mmCIF file of C-alpha atoms and ligand atoms in Angstrom:
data_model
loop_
_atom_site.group_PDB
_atom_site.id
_atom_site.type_symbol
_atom_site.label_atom_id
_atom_site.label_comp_id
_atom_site.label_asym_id
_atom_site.label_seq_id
_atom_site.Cartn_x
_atom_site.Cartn_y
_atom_site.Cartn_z
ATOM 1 C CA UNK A 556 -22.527 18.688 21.794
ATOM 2 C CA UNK A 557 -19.124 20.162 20.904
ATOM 3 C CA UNK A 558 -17.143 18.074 18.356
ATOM 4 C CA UNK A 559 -14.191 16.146 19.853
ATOM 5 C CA UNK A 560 -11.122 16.136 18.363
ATOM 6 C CA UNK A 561 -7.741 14.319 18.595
ATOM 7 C CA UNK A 562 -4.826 15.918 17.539
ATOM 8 C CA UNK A 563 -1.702 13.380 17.585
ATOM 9 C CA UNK A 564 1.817 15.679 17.682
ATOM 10 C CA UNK A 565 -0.891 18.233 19.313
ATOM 11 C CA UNK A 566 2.652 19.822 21.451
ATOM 12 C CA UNK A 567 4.857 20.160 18.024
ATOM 13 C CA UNK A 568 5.214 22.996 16.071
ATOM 14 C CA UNK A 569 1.921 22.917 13.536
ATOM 15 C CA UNK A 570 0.160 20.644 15.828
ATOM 16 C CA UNK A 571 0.006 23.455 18.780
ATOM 17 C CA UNK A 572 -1.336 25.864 16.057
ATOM 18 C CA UNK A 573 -3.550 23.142 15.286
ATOM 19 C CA UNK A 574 -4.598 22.894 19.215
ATOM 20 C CA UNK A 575 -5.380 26.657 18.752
ATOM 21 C CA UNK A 576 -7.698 26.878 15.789
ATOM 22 C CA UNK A 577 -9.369 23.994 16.439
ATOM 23 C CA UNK A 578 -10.187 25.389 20.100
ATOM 24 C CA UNK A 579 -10.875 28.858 18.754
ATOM 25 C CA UNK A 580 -13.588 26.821 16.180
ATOM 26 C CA UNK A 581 -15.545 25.485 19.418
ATOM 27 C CA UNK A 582 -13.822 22.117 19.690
ATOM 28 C CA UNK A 583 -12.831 19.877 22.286
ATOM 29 C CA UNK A 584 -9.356 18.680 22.056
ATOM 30 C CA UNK A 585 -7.095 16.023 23.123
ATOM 31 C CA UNK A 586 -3.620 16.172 22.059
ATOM 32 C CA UNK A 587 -1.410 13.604 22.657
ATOM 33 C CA UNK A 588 2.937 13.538 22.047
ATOM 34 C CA UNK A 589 5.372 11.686 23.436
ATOM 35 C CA UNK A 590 7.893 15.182 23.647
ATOM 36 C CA UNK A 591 10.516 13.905 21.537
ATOM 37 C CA UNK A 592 11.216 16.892 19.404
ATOM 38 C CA UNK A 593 8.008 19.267 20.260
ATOM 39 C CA UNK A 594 7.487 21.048 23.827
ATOM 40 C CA UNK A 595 5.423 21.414 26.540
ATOM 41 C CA UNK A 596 6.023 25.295 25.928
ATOM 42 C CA UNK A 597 4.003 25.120 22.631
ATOM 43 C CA UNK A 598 1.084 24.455 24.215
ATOM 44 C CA UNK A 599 1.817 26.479 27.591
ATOM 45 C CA UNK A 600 -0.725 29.428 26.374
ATOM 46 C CA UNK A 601 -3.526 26.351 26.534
ATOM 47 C CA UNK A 602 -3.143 25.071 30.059
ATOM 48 C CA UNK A 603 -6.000 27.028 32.257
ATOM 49 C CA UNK A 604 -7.985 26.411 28.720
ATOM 50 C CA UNK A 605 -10.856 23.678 30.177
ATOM 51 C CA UNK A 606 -12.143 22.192 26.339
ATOM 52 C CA UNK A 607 -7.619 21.367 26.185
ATOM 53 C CA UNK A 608 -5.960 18.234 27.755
ATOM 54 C CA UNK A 609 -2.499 17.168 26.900
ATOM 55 C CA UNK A 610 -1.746 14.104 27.206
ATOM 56 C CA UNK A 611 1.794 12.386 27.516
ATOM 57 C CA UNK A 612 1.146 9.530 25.049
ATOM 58 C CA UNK A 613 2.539 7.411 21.936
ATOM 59 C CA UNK A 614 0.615 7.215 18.654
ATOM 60 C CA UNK A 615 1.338 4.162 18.702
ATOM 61 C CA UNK A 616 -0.972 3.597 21.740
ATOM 62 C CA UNK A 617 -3.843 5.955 20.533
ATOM 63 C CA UNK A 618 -6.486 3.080 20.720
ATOM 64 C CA UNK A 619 -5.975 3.520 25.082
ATOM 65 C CA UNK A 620 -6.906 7.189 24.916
ATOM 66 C CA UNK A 621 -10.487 7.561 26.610
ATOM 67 C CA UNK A 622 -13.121 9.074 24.974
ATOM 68 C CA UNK A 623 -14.893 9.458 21.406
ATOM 69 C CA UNK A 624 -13.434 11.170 18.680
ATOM 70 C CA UNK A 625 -15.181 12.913 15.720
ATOM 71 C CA UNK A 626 -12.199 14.284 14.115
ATOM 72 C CA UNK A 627 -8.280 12.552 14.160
ATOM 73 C CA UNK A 628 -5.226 14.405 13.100
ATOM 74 C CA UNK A 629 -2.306 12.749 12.474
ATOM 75 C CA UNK A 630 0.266 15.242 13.233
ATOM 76 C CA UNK A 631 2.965 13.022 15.398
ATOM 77 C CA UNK A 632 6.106 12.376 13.343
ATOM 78 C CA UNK A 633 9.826 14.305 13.761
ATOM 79 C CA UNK A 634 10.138 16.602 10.748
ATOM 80 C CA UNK A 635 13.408 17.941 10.231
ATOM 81 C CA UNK A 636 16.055 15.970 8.923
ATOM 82 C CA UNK A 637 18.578 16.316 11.876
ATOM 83 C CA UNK A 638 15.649 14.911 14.240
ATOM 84 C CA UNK A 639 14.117 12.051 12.156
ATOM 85 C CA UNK A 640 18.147 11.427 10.891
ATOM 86 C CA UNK A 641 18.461 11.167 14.968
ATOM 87 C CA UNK A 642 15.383 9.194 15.850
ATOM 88 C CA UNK A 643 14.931 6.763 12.520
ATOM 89 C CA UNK A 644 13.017 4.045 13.907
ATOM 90 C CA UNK A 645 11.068 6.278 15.532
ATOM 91 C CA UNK A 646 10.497 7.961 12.576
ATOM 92 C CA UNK A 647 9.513 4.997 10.438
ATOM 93 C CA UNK A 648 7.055 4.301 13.587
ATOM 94 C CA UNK A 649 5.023 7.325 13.702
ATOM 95 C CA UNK A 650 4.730 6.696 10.102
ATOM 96 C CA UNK A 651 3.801 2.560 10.545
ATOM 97 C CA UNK A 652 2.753 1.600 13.532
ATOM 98 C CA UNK A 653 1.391 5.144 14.885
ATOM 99 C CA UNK A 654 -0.698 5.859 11.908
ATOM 100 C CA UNK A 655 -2.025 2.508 12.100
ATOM 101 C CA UNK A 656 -3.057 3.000 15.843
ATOM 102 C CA UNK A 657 -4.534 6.549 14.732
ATOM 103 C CA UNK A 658 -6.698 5.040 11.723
ATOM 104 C CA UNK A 659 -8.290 2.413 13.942
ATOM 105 C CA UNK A 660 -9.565 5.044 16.451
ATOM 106 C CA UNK A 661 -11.170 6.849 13.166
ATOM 107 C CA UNK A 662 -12.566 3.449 12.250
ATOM 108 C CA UNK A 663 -14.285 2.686 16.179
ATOM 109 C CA UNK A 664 -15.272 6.397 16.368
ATOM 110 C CA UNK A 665 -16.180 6.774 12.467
ATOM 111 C CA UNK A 666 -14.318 10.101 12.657
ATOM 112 C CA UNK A 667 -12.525 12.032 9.863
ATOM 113 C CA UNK A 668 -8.851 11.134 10.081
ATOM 114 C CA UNK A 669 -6.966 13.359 8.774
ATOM 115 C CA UNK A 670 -3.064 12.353 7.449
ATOM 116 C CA UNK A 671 -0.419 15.014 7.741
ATOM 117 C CA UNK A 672 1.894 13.586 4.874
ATOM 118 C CA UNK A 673 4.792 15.681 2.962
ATOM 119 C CA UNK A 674 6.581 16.829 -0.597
ATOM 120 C CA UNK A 675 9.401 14.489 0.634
ATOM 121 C CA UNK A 676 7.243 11.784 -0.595
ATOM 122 C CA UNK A 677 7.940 13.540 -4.284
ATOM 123 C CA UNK A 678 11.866 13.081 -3.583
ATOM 124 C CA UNK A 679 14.631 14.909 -5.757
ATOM 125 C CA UNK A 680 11.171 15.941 -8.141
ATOM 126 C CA UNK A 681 12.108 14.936 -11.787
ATOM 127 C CA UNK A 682 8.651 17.047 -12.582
ATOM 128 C CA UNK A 683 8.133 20.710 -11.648
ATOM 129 C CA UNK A 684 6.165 22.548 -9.806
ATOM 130 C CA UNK A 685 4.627 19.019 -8.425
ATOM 131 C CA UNK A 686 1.004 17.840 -9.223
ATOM 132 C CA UNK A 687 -0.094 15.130 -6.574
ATOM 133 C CA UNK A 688 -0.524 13.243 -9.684
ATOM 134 C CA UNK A 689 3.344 12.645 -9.605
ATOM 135 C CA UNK A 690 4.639 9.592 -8.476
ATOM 136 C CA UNK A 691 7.764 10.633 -6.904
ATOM 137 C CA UNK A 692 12.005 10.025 -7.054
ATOM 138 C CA UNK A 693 12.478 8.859 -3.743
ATOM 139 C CA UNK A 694 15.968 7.315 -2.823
ATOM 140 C CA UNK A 695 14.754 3.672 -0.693
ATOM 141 C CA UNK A 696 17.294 3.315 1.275
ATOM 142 C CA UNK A 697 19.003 6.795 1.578
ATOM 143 C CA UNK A 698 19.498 8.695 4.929
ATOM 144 C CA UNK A 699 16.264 10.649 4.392
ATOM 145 C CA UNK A 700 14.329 7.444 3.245
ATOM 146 C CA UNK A 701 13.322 6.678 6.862
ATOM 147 C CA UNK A 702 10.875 9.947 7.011
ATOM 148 C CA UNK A 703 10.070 10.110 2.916
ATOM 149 C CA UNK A 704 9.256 6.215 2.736
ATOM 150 C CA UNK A 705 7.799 6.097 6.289
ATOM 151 C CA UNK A 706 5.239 9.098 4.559
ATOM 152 C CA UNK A 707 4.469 6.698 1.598
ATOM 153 C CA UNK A 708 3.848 4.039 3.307
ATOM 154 C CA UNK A 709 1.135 6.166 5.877
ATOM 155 C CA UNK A 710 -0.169 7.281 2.790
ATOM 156 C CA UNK A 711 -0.855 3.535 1.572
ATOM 157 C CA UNK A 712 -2.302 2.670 4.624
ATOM 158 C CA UNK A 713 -4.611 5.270 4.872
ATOM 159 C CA UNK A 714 -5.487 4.903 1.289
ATOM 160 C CA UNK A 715 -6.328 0.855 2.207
ATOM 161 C CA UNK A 716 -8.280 1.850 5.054
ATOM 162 C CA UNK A 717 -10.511 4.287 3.226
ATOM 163 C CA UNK A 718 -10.916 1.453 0.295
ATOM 164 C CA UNK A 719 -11.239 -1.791 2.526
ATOM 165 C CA UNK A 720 -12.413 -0.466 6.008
ATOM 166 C CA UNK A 721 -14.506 2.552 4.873
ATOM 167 C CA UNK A 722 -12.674 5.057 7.037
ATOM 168 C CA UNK A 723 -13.478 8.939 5.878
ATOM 169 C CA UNK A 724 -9.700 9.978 5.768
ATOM 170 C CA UNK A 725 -8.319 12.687 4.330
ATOM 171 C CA UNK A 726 -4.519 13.304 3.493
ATOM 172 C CA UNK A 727 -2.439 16.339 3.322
ATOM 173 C CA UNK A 728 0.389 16.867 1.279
ATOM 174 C CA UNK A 729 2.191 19.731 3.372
ATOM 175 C CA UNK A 730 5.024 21.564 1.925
ATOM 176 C CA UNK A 731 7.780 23.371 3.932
ATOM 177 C CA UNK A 732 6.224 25.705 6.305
ATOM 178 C CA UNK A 733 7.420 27.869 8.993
ATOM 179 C CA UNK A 734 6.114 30.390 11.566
ATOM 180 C CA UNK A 735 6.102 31.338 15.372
ATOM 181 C CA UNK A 736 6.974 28.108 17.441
ATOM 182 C CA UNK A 737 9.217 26.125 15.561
ATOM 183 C CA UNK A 738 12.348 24.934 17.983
ATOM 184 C CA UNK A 739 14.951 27.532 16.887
ATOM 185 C CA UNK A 740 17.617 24.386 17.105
ATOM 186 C CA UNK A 741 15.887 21.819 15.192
ATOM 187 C CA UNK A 742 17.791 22.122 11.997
ATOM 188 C CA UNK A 743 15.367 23.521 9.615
ATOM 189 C CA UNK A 744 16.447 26.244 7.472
ATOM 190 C CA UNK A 745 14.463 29.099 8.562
ATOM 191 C CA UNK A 746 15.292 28.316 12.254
ATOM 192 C CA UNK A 747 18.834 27.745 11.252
ATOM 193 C CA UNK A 748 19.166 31.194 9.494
ATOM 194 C CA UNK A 749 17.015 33.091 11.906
ATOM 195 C CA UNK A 750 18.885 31.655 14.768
ATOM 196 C CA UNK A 751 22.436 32.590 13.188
ATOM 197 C CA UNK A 752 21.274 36.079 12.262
ATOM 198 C CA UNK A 753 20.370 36.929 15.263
ATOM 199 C CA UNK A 754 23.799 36.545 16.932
ATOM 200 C CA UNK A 755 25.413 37.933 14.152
ATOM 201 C CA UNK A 756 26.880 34.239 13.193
ATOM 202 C CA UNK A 757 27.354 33.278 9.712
ATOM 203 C CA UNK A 758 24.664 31.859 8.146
ATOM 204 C CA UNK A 759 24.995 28.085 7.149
ATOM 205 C CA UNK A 760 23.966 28.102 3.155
ATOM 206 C CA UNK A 761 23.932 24.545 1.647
ATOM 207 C CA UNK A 762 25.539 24.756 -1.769
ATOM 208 C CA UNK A 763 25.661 27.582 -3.541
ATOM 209 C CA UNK A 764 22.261 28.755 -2.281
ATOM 210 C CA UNK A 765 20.728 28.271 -5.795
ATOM 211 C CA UNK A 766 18.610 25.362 -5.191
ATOM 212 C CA UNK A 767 15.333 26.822 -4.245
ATOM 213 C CA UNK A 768 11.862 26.301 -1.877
ATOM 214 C CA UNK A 769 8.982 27.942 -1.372
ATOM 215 C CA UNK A 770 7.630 28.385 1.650
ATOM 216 C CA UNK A 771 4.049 28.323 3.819
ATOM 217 C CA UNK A 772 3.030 30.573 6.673
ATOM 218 C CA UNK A 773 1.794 28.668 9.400
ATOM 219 C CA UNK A 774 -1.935 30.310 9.485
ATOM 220 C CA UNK A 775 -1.950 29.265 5.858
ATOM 221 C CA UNK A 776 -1.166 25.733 6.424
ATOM 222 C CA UNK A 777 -3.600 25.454 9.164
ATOM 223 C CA UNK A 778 -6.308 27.067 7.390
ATOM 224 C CA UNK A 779 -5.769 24.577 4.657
ATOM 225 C CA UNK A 780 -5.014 21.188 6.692
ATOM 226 C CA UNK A 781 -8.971 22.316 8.028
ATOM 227 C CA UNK A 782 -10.342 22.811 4.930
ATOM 228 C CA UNK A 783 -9.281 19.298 3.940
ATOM 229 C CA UNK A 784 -11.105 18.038 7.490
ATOM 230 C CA UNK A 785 -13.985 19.850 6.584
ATOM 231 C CA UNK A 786 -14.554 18.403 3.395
ATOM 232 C CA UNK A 787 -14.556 14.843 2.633
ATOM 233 C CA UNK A 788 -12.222 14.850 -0.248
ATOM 234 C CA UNK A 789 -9.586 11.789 0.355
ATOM 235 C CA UNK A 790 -7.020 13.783 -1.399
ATOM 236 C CA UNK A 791 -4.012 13.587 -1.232
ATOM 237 C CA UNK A 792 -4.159 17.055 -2.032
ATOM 238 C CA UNK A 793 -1.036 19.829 -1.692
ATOM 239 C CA UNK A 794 -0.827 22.652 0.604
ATOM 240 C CA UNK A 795 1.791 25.193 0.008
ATOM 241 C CA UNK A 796 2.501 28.409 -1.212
ATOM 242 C CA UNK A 797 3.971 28.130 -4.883
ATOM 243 C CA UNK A 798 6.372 31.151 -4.821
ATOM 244 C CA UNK A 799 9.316 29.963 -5.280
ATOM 245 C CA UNK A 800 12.652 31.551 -3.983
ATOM 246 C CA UNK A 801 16.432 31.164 -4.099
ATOM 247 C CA UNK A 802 17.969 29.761 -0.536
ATOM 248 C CA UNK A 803 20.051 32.504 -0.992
ATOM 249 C CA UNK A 804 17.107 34.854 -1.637
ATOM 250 C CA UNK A 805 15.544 33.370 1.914
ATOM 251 C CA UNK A 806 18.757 34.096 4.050
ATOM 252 C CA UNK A 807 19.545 37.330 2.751
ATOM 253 C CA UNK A 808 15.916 39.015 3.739
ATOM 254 C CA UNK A 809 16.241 37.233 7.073
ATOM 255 C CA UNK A 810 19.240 38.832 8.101
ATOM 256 C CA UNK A 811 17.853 41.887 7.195
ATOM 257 C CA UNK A 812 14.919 41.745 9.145
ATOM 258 C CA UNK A 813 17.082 40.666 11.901
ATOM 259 C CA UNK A 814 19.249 44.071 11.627
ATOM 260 C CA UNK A 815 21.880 41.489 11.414
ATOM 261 C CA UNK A 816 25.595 41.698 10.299
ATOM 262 C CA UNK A 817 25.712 38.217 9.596
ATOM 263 C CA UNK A 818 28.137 37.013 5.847
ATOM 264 C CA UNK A 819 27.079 34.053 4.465
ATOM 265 C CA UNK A 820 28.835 30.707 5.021
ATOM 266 C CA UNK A 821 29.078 28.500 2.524
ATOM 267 C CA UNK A 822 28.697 24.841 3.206
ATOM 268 C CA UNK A 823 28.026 21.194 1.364
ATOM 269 C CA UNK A 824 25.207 19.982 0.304
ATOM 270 C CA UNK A 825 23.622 17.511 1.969
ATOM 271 C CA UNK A 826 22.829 13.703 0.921
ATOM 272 C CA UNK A 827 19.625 13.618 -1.303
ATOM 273 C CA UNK A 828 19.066 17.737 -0.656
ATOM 274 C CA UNK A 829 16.406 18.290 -3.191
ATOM 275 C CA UNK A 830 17.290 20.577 -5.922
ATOM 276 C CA UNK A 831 13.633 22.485 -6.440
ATOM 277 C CA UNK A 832 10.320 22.244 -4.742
ATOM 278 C CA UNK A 833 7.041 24.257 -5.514
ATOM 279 C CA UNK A 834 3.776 22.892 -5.242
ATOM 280 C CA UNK A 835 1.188 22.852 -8.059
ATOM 281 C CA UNK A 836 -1.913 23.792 -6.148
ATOM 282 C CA UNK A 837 -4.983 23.258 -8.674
ATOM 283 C CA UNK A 838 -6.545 20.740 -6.467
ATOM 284 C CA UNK A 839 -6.680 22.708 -3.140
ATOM 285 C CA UNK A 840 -7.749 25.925 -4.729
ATOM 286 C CA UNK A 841 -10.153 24.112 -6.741
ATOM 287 C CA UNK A 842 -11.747 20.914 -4.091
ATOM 288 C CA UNK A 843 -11.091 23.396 -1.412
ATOM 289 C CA UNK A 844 -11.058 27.041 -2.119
ATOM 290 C CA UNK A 845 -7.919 27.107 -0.323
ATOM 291 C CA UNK A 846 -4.952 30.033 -1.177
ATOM 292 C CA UNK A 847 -1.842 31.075 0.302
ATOM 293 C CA UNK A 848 -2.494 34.705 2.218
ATOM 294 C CA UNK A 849 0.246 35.548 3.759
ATOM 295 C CA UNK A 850 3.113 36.621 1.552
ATOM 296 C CA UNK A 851 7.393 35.520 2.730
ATOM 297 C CA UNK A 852 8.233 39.102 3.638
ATOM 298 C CA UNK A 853 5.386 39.288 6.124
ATOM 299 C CA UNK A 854 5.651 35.910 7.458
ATOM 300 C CA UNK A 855 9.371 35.924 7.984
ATOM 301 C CA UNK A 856 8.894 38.591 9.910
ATOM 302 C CA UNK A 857 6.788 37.807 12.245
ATOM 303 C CA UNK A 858 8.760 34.537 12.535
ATOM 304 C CA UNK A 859 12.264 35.840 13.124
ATOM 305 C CA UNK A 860 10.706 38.568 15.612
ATOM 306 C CA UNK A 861 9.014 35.589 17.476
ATOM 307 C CA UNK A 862 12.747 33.436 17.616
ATOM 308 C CA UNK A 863 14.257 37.200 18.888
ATOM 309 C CA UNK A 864 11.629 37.142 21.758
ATOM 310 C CA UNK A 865 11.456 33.666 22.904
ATOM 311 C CA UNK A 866 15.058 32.253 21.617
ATOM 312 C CA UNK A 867 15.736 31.297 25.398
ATOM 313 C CA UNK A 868 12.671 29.151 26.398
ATOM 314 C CA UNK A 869 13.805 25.612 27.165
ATOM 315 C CA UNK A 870 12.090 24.007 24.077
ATOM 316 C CA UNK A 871 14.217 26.014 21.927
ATOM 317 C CA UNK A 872 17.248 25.128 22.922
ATOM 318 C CA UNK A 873 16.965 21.622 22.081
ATOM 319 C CA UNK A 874 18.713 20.340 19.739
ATOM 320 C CA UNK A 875 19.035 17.141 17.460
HETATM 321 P P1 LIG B 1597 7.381 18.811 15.215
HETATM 322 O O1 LIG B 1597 8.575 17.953 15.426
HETATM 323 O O2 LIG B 1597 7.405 20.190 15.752
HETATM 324 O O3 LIG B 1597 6.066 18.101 15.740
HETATM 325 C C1 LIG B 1597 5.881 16.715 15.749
HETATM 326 C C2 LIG B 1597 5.349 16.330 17.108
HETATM 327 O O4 LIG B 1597 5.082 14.916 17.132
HETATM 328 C C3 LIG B 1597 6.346 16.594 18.230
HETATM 329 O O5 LIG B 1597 5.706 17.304 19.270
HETATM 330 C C4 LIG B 1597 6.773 15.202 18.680
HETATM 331 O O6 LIG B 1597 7.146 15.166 20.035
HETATM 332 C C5 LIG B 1597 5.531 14.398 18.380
HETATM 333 N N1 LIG B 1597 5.739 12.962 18.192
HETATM 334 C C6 LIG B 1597 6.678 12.329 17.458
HETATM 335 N N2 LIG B 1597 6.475 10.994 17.472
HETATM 336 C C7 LIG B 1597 5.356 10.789 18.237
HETATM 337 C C8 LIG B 1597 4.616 9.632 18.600
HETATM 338 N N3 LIG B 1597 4.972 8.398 18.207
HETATM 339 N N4 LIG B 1597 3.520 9.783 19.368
HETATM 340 C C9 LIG B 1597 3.128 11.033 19.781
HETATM 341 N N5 LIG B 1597 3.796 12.157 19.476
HETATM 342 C C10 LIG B 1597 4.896 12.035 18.703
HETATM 343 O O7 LIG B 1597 7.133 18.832 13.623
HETATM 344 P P2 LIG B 1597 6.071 19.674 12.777
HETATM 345 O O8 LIG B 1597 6.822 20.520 11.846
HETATM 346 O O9 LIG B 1597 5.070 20.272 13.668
HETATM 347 O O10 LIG B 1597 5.397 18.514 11.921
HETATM 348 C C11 LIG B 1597 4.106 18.003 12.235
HETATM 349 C C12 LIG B 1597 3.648 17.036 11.153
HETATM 350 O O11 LIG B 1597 3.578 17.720 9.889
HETATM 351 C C13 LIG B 1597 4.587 15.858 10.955
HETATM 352 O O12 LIG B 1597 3.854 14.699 10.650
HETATM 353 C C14 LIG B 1597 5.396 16.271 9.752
HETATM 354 O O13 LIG B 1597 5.882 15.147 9.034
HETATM 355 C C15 LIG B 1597 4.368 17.041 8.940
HETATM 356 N N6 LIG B 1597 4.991 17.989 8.015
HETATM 357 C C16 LIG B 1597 5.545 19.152 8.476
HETATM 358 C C17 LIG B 1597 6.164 20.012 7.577
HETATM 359 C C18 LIG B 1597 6.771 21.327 8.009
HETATM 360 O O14 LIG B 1597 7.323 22.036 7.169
HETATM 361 N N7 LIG B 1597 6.678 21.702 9.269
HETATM 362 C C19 LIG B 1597 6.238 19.676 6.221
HETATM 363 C C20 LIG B 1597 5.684 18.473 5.806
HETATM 364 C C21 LIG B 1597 5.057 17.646 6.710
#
């Protein structure tokens, strides 16, 4: 019997890539979004696929999805700051009620669940590169609290469920990745600069572009987030790539692999913007055998050649 899986967020940016591997690996799969900042078009490629269903369908309400699951992956949840800054109770939903919904389904099904959680739960890091081991500086109340705390608190659910319920859960620490399919409007910074470079605009750099971040391929993440579901390690456990690089650094090899003419335009920092990010990465290379492969250069590449080619599908130009 094939392995069923259930991939919530399964039309967003990493959970279509998601839909893909796990498809490629022989599963069944289920995904289920409600559309409010991923696309139809992400998973467009999968329609005459017959082991792929999407389904239009809340998190919150993953306990009505037919079927039996063997593997759950909690990928529903806006993820850029102008979207979850948009939708906030939304936001703190996916993270509540929606991961909730999600864990009972692993619990009746006694499937791996699998929680896609972030470095926003480490906040403005007062310790660098960051160890899951740290605890975090994470503003309550700020404008960004209602993704970062709405994180935490998944995280302490599914951390109760594995202790009081028995659920095998895993979660995933992801750090800011990028690749083919992200919504070229969404207000990330590699959208953002790739979108501006490729109409010769100027490119929006927050501050002075010193603050750095380093940055995952997509494949990479992927690779990683099944690692984690193949093991039964509880983690949470990072994956990212640790080489770190300037903002500036980011937008000025974009516009060159854009051809572009773009200047840069300098512009204020936002509320909370965290100063440095890199992930320390002992855990997943050592519970998981899990590296980085594919280097920026390479990446951004193939990422702002993917935004020239498809800048004018409808999913892309929606915006916050
Ligand atoms: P995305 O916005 O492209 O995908 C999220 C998907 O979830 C969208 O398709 C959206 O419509 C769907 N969704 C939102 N609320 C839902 C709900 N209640 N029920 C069903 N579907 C819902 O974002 P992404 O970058 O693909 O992020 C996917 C996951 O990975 C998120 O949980 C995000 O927090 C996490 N993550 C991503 C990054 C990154 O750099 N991309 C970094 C850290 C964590």
């Amino acid at each position: 019997m094939p392995q069923r899986a259930l991939v919530a967020g399964g039309a967003g940016f990493v959970g279509s890539h998601l839909c893909d591997e796990l498809l490629r690996r022989g599963y069944e799969v289920v995904a289920i979004d409600t559309l409010l900042t991923g696309g139809r078009t992400n998973v467009d490629h999968l329609v005459d696929e017959p082991n792929f269903i999407l389904l239009h369908h809340d998190a919150a309400d993953a306990l009505s999805v037919e079927g039996h699951f063997d593997l759950v992956l909690h990928f529903a949840s806006p993820a850029s700051p102008p979207w979850y800054m948009k939708y906030p109770i939304e936001t703190l939903h996916a993270g509540s009620i929606a991961t909730e919904a999600l864990l009972r389904v692993a619990e009746r099904d006694n499937a791996r669940f699998i929680l896609a959680s972030t470095s926003e739960v480490y906040g403005d890091p007062a310790v660098h590169p960051q160890p899951e081991s740290y605890w975090g500086n994470v503003n309550p109340n700020g404008p960004r609290s209602v993704y970062d705390e709405a994180k935490r608190y998944a995280e302490a659910l599914t951390a109760a469920f594995r202790r009081s319920h028995r659920v095998n859960t895993g979660i995933v620490r992801i750090f800011n990745t990028y690749g083919p399919r992200m919504a070229l409007g969404d207000g990330r910074m590699i959208p953002a600069f790739a979108a501006a470079a490729l109409k010769n605009d100027p490119i929006p750099l927050h501050g002075d572009g010193t603050q750095t971040r380093s940055l995952t391929y997509v494949g990479d993440l992927v690779r990683g987030v099944l690692a984690l579901a193949d093991s039964d390690q509880p983690g949470p456990i990072n994956i990212g790539n640790p080489r770190e690089q300037t903002v500036r650094e980011i937008a000025e090899v974009i516009v060159k692999l854009a051809g572009s003419t773009s200047e840069i335009s300098y512009q204020p920092r936002p509320v909370d913007d965290p100063e440095r990010r890199r992930p320390d990465i002992s855990l997943a290379r050592e519970l998981l055998d899990w590296e980085p492969e594919v280097d920026s250069e390479t990446g951004l590449a193939e990422t702002v050649e993917w935004f020239r080619t498809h800048s004018r599908s409808a999913h892309d130009s929606r915006r916050p």
